[in-house]
Short mmCIF file of C-alpha atoms and ligand atoms in Angstrom, two decimals:
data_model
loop_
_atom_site.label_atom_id
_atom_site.label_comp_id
_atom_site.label_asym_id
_atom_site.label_seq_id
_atom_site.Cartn_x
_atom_site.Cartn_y
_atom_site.Cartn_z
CA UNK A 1 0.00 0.00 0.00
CA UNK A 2 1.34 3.31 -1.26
CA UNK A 3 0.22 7.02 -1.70
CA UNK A 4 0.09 8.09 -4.97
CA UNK A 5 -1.15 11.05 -7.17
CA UNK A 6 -1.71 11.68 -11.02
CA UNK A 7 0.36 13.87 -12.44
CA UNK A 8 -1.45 14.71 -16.53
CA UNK A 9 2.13 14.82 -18.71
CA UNK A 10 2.10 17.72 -21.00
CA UNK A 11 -1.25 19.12 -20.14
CA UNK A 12 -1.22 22.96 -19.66
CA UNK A 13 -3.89 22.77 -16.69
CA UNK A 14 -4.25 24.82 -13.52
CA UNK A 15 -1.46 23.91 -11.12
CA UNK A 16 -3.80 22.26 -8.54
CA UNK A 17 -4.62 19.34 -10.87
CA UNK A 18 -0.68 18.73 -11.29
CA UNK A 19 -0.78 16.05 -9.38
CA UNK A 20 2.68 16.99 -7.11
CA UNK A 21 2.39 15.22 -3.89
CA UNK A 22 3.27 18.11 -1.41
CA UNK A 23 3.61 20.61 -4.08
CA UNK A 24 0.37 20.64 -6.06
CA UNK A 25 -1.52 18.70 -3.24
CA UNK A 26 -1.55 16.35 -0.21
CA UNK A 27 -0.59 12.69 -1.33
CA UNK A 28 -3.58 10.30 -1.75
CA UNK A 29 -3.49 7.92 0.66
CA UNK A 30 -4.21 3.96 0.40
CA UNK A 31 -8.38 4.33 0.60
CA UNK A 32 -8.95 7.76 0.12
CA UNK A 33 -9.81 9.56 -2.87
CA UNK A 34 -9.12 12.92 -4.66
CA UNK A 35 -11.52 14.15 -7.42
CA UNK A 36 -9.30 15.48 -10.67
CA UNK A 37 -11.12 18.19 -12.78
CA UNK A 38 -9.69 20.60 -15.81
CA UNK A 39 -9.84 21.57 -19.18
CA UNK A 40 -7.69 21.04 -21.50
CA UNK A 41 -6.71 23.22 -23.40
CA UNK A 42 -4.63 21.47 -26.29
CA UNK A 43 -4.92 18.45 -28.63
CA UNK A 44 -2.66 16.06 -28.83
CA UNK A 45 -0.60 12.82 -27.44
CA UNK A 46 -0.49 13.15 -23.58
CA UNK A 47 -0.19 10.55 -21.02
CA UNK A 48 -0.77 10.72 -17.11
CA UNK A 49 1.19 8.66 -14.35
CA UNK A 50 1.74 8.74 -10.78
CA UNK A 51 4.23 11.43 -9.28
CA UNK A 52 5.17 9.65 -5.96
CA UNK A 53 7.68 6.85 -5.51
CA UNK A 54 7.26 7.19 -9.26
CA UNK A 55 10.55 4.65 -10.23
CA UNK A 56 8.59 1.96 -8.84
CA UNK A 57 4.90 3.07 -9.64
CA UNK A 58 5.66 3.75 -12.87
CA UNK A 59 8.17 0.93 -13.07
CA UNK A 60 5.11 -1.36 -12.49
CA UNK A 61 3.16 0.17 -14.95
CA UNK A 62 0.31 2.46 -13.30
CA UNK A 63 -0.01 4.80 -16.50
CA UNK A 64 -1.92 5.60 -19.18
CA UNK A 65 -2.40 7.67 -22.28
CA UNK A 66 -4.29 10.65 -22.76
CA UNK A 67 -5.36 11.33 -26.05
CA UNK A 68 -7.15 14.96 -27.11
CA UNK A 69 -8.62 14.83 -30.46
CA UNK A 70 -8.18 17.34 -32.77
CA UNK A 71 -11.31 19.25 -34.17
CA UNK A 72 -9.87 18.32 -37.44
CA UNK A 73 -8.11 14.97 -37.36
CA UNK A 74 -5.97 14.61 -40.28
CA UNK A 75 -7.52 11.72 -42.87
CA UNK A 76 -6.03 8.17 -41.92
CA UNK A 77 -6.98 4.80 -42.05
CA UNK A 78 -5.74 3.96 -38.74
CA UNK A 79 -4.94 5.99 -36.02
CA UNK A 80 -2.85 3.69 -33.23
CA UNK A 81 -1.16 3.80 -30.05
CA UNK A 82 2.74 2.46 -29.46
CA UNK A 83 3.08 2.89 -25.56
CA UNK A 84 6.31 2.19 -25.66
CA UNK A 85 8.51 0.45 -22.15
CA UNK A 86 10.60 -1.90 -21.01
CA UNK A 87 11.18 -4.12 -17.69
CA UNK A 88 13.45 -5.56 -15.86
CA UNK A 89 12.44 -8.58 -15.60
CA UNK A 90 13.68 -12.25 -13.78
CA UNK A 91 14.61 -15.44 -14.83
CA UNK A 92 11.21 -16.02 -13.85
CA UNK A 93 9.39 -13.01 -15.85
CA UNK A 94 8.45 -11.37 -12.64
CA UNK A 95 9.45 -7.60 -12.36
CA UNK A 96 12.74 -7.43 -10.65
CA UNK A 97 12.84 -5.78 -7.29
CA UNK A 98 15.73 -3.61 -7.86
CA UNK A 99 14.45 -0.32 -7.59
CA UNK A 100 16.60 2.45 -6.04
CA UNK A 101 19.54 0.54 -6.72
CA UNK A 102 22.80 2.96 -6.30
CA UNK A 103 24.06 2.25 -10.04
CA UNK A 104 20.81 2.76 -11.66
CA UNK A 105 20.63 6.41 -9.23
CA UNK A 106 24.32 7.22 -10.67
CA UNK A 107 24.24 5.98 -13.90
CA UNK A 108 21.64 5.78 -16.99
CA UNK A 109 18.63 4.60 -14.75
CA UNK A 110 16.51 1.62 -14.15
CA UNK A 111 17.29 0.59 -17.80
CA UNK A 112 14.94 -2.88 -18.53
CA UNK A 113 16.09 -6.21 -20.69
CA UNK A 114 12.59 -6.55 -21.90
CA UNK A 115 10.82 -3.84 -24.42
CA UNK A 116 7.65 -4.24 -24.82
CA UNK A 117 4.31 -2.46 -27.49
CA UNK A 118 1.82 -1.56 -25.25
CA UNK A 119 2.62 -3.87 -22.47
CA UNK A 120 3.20 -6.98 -24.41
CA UNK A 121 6.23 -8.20 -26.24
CA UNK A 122 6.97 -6.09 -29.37
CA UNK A 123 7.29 -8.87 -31.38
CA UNK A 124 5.07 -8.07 -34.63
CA UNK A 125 3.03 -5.06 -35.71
CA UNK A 126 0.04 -6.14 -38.70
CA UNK A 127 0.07 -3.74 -40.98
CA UNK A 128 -1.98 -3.70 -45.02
CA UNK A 129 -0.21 -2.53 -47.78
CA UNK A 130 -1.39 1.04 -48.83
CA UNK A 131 -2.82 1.63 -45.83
CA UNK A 132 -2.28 5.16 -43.96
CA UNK A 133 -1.54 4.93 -40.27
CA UNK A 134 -0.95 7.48 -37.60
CA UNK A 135 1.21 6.11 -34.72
CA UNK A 136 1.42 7.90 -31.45
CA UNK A 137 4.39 7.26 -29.86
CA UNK A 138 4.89 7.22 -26.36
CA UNK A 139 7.79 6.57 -24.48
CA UNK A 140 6.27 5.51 -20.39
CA UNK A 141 9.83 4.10 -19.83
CA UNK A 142 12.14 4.95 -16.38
CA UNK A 143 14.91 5.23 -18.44
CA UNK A 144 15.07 3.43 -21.57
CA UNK A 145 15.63 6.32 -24.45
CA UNK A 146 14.19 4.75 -27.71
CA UNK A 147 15.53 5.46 -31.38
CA UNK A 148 13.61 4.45 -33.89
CA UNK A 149 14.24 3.71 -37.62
CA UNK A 150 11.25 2.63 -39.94
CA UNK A 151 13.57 0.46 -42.68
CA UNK A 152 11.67 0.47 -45.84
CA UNK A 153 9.56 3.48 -44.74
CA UNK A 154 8.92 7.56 -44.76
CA UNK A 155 7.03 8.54 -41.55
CA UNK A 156 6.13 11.74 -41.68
CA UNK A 157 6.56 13.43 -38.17
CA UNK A 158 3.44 15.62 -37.19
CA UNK A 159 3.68 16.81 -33.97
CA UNK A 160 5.70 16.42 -30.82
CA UNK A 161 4.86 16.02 -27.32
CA UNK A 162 1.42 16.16 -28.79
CA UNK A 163 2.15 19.82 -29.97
CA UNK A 164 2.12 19.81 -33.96
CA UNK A 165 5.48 20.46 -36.17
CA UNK A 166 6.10 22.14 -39.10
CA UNK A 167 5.67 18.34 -41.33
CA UNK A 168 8.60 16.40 -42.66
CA UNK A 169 10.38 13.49 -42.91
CA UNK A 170 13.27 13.06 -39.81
CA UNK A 171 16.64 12.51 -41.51
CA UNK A 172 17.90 10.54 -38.01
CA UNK A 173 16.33 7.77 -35.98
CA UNK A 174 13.57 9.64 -34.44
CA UNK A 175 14.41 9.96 -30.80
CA UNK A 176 12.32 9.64 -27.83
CA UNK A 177 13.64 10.14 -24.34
CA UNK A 178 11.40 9.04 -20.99
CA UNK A 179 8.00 11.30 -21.03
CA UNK A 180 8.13 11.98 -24.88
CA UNK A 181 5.83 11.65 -27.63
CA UNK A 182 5.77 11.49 -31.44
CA UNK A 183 2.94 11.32 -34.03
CA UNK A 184 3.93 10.11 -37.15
CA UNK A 185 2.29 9.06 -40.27
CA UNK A 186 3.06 6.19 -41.76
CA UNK A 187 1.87 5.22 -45.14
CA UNK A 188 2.68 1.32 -45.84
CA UNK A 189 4.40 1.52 -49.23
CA UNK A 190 5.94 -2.54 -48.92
CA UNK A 191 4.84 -5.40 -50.56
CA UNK A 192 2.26 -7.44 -49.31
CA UNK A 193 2.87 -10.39 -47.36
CA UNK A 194 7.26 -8.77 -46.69
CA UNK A 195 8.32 -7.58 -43.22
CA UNK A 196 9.96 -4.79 -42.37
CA UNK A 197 12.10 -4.36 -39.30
CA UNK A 198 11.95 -1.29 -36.92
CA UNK A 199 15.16 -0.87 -35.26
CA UNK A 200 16.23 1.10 -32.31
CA UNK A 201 19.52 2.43 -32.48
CA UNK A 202 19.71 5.02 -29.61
CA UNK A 203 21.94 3.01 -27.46
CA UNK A 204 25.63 2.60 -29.51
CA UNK A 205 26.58 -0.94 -29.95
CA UNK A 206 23.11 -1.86 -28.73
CA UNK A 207 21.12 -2.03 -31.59
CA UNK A 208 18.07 -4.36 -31.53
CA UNK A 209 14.80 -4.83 -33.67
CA UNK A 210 12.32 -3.18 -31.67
CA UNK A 211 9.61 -5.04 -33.66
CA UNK A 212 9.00 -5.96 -37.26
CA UNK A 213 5.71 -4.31 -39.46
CA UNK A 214 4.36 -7.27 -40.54
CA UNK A 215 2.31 -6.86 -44.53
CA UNK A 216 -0.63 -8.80 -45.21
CA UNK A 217 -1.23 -10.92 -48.27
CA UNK A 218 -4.39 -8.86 -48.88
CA UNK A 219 -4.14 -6.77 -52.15
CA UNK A 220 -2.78 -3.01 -51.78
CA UNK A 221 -5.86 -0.80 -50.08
CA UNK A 222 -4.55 2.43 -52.42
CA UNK A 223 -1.83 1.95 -55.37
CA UNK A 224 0.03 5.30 -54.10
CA UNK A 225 -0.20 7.31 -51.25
CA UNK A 226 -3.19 10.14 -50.54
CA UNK A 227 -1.75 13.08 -52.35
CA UNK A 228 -3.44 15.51 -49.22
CA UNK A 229 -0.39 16.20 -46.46
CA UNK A 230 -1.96 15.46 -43.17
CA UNK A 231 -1.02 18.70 -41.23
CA UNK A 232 -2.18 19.79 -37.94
CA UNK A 233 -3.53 23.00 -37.12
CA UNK A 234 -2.11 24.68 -34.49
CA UNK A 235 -2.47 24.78 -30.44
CA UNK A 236 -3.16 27.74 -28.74
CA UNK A 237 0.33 28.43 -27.58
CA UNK A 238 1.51 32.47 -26.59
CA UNK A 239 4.89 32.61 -28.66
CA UNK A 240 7.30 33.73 -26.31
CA UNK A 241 9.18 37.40 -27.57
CA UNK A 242 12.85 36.75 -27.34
CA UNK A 243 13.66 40.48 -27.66
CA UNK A 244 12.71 41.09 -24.01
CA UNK A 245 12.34 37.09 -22.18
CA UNK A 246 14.46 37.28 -19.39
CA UNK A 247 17.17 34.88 -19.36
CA UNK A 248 17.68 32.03 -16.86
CA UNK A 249 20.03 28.87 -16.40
CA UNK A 250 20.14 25.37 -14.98
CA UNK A 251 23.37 23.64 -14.79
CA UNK A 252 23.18 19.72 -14.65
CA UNK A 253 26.28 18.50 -12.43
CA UNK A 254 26.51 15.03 -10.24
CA UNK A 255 26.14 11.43 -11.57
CA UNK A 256 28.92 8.81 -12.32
CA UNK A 257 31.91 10.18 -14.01
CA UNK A 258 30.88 13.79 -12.57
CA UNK A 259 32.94 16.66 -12.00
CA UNK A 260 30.22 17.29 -8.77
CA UNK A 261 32.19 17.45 -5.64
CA UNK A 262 29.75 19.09 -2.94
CA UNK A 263 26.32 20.60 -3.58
CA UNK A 264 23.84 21.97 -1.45
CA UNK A 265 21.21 19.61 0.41
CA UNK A 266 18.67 20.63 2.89
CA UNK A 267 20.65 24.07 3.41
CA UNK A 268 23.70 22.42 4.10
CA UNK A 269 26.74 21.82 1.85
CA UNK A 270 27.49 18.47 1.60
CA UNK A 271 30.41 16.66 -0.44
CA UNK A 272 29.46 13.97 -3.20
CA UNK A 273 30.27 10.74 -0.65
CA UNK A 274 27.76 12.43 1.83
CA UNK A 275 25.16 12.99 -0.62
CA UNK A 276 25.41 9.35 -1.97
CA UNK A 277 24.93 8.02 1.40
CA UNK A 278 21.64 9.49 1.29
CA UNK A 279 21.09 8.17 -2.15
CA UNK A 280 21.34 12.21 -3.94
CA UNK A 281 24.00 11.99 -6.72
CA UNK A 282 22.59 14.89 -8.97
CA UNK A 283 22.35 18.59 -8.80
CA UNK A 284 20.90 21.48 -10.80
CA UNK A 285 22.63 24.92 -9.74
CA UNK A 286 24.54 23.14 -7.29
CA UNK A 287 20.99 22.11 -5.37
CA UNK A 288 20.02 18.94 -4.26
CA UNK A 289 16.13 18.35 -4.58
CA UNK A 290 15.10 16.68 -1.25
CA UNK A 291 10.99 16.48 -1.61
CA UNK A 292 8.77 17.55 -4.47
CA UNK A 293 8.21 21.30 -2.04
CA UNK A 294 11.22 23.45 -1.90
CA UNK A 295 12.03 26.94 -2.49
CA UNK A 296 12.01 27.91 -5.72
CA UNK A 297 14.62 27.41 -7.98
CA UNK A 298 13.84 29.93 -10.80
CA UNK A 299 11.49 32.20 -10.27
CA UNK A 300 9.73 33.23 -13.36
CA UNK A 301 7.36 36.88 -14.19
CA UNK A 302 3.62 35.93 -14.54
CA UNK A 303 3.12 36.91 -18.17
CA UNK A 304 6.60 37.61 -19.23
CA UNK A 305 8.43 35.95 -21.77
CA UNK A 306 11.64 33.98 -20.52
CA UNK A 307 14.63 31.88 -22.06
CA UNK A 308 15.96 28.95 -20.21
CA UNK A 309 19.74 27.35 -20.90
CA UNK A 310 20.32 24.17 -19.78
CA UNK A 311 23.76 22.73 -19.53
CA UNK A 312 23.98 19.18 -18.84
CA UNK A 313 27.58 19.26 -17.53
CA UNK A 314 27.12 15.20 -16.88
CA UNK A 315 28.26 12.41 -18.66
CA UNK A 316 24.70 11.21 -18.84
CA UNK A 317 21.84 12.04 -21.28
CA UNK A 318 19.21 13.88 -18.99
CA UNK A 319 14.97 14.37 -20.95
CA UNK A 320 14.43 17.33 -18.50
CA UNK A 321 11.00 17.98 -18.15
CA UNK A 322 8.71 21.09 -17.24
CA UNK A 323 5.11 21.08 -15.76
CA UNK A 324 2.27 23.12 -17.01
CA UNK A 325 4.08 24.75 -19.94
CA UNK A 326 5.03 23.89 -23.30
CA UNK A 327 8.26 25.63 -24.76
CA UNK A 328 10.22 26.24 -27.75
CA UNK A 329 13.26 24.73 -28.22
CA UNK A 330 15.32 27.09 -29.87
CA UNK A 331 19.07 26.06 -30.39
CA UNK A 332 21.61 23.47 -29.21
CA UNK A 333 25.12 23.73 -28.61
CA UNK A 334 24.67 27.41 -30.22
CA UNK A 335 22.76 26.27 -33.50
CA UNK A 336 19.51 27.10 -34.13
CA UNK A 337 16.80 23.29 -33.73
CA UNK A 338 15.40 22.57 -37.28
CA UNK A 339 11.33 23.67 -36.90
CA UNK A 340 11.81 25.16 -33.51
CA UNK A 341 9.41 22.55 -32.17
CA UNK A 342 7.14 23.00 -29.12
CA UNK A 343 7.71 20.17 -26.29
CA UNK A 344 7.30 19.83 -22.58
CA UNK A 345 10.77 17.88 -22.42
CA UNK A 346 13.78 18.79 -23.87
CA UNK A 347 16.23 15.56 -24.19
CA UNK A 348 19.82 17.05 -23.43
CA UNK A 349 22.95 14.49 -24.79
CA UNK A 350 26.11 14.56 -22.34
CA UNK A 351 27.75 18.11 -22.39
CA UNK A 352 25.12 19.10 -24.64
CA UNK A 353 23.58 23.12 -23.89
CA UNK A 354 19.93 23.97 -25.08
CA UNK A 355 17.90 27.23 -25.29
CA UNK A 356 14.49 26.19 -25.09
CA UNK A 357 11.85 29.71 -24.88
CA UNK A 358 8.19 30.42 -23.36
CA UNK A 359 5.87 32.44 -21.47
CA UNK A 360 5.22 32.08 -18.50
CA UNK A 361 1.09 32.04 -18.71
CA UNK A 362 0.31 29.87 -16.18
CA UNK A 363 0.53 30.56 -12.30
CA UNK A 364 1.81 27.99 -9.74
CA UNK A 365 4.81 26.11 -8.33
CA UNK A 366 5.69 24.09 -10.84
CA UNK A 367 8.06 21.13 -11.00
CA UNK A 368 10.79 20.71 -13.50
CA UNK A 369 12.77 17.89 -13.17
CA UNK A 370 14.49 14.82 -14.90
CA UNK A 371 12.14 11.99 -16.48
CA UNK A 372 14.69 9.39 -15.96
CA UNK A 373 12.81 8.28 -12.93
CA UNK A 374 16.37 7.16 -11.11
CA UNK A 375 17.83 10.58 -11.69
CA UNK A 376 14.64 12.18 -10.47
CA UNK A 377 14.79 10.16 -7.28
CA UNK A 378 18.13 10.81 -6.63
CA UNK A 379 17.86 15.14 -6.42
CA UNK A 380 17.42 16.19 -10.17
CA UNK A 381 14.67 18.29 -9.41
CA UNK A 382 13.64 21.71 -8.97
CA UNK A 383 10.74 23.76 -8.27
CA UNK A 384 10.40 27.09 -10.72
CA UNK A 385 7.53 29.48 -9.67
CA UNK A 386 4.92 31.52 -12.01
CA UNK A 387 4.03 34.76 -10.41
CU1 C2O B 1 5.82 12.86 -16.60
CU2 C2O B 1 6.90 15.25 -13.51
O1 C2O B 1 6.37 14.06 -15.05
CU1 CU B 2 18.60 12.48 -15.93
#
């Protein structure tokens, strides 16, 4: 019996239906109830999971997605969910009871040896030739970062953590850290009765068929694809003015192969052996998050547009993700991100710097913190306030 909360991923609601034990609201306790109610204001590919002792809630796989349909869905024949995970799992296919385990809090996180298409084994994915499919991707992983290549195909990618992008076809494998999304439409231009592999290729020297798309024998539905582009129209986002956002940062340090010697915990300074006694092994501005309710970190003007830089000064890749926003990403390493896309999590490689942009619209304490569960639980957190 735990408490537990549910936190809506993505969803620009009002900050008391965050779901942020101790933050957002009092943790529900085994029995009780709590009553969630909001409107949404965008379309898209969302998903909602718990936000307390989420390695192992989530690890167990209390979530779901959270799909808001477009007044105008683009034309498809199929329109289909990959929740995307994977599990540690036993010799004896129960889920291992490693969580919290020291390497896993230093390291890449609670990384699986099982991936699995919406909770079963990935194995095959029944597709008819011609056909037009949207897939929304969803990664609900702790750790696992998933790069996907379509061999034999052109998906399209449409939108983004369920914000839409400018349309076009992703030169790279299209990557999707923990808490991400992807819609992408795929027409099926093989031959009937072939399979086609889809590889991920995130992890180097770890490549592995994620699952094959398997053709029917059935004749073609279509000889060629729909001529009509499936675009979608826009969300009501406030584009942020970068001529007068204030600027703010947040330095990743800590983790295995660190430079982190000593960061701040609870008010005091302590040095990285202290900190990894009590299980903390990350920092952002030299602060070590110790609940989900601390003093802000950044505090950002009610209204006003702002710029975030993130530095991930780790050797680890870190999806850092903000609640009740949605934000540009604007460059990396000092180059500006093809189509600017909107997102609510902004996947940062080792030593990699991004400039991601919004305004701040939405009032609250709001969390932003690291999806990789493990590095969440072990102080990559931070609390930035909207007033
Ligand atoms: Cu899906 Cu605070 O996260
Ligand atoms: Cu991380």
């Amino acid at each position: 019996m735990q408490p537990t909360t549910v936190h809506w991923h993505g969803l620009r609601i009002a900050n008391a239906m965050d779901g942020v034990p101790d933050l957002t609201q009092p943790p529900i306790l085994p029995g009780e109830t709590f009553t969630y109610a909001f409107t949404v204001p965008d379309a898209g590919t969302y998903w909602y999971h718990p936000h307390t002792q989420s390695s192992q809630q989530i690890g167990h796989g209390l979530y779901g997605p959270f799909i808001i349909e477009e007044a105008n869905p683009p034309r498809v024949d199929r329109d289909v969910l990959w929740v995307m995970d994977d599990w540690r799992l036993t010799e004896e296919a129960a889920i291992s009871p490693t969580f919290s385990h020291p390497h896993d809090l230093s390291h890449a996180g609670r990384l699986g040896n099982v991936a699995t298409l919406n909770g079963r084994d990935s194995g095959e994915f029944p597709v008819r030739a011609g056909e037009r499919v949207r897939l929304r991707l969803i990664n609900a992983a702790n750790a696992r970062i998933f790069g996907l290549e379509f061999e034999g195909h052109r998906p399209l990618l449409i939108a983004r953590d369920g914000q839409p992008i400018e349309a076009h076809n992703p030169v790279d494998p299209i990557v999707l850290g923990p808490g991400q999304r992807a819609d992408l439409i795929v027409d099926m231009e093989g031959d009937p009765g072939e399979t086609y592999p889809v590889i991920d290729s995130y992890y180097q020297r770890q490549t592995y068929k994620y699952l094959d798309l398997v053709y029917s024998t059935e004749r073609p539905l279509r000889n060629s694809p729909p001529d009509a582009t499936p675009a979608l129209a826009p969300n009501p986002l406030p584009e942020p003015d970068l001529e007068s956002a204030r600027r703010h940062s947040v330095t990743i340090d800590g983790g295995a192969m660190g430079s982190l010697r000593s960061a701040r915990y609870r008010g005091e300074d302590l040095t990285i052996r202290e900190l990894a006694q009590q299980g903390k092994m990350w920092a952002l501005n030299g602060v070590v998050a110790h609940s989900m309710a601390m003093e802000p970190l950044l505090n950002l003007e009610l209204g006003r547009s702002h710029v975030l830089l993130f530095r991930n000064e780790t050797a680890w890749p870190h999806p850092m993700h903000l609640h009740g926003h949605a934000f540009r990403i604007l460059t990396r390493n000092g180059r500006r991100e093809p189509y600017r896309p909107w997102a609510d999590t902004v996947m940062l490689e080792p030593h990699e710097i991004a400039e991601v942009a919004l305004v701040a619209d939405n009032p609250g304490d709001w969390l932003l913190h690291c999806h990789v569960l493990e590095h969440h639980e072990a102080g990559m957190a931070c609390v930035v306030r909207v007033a």
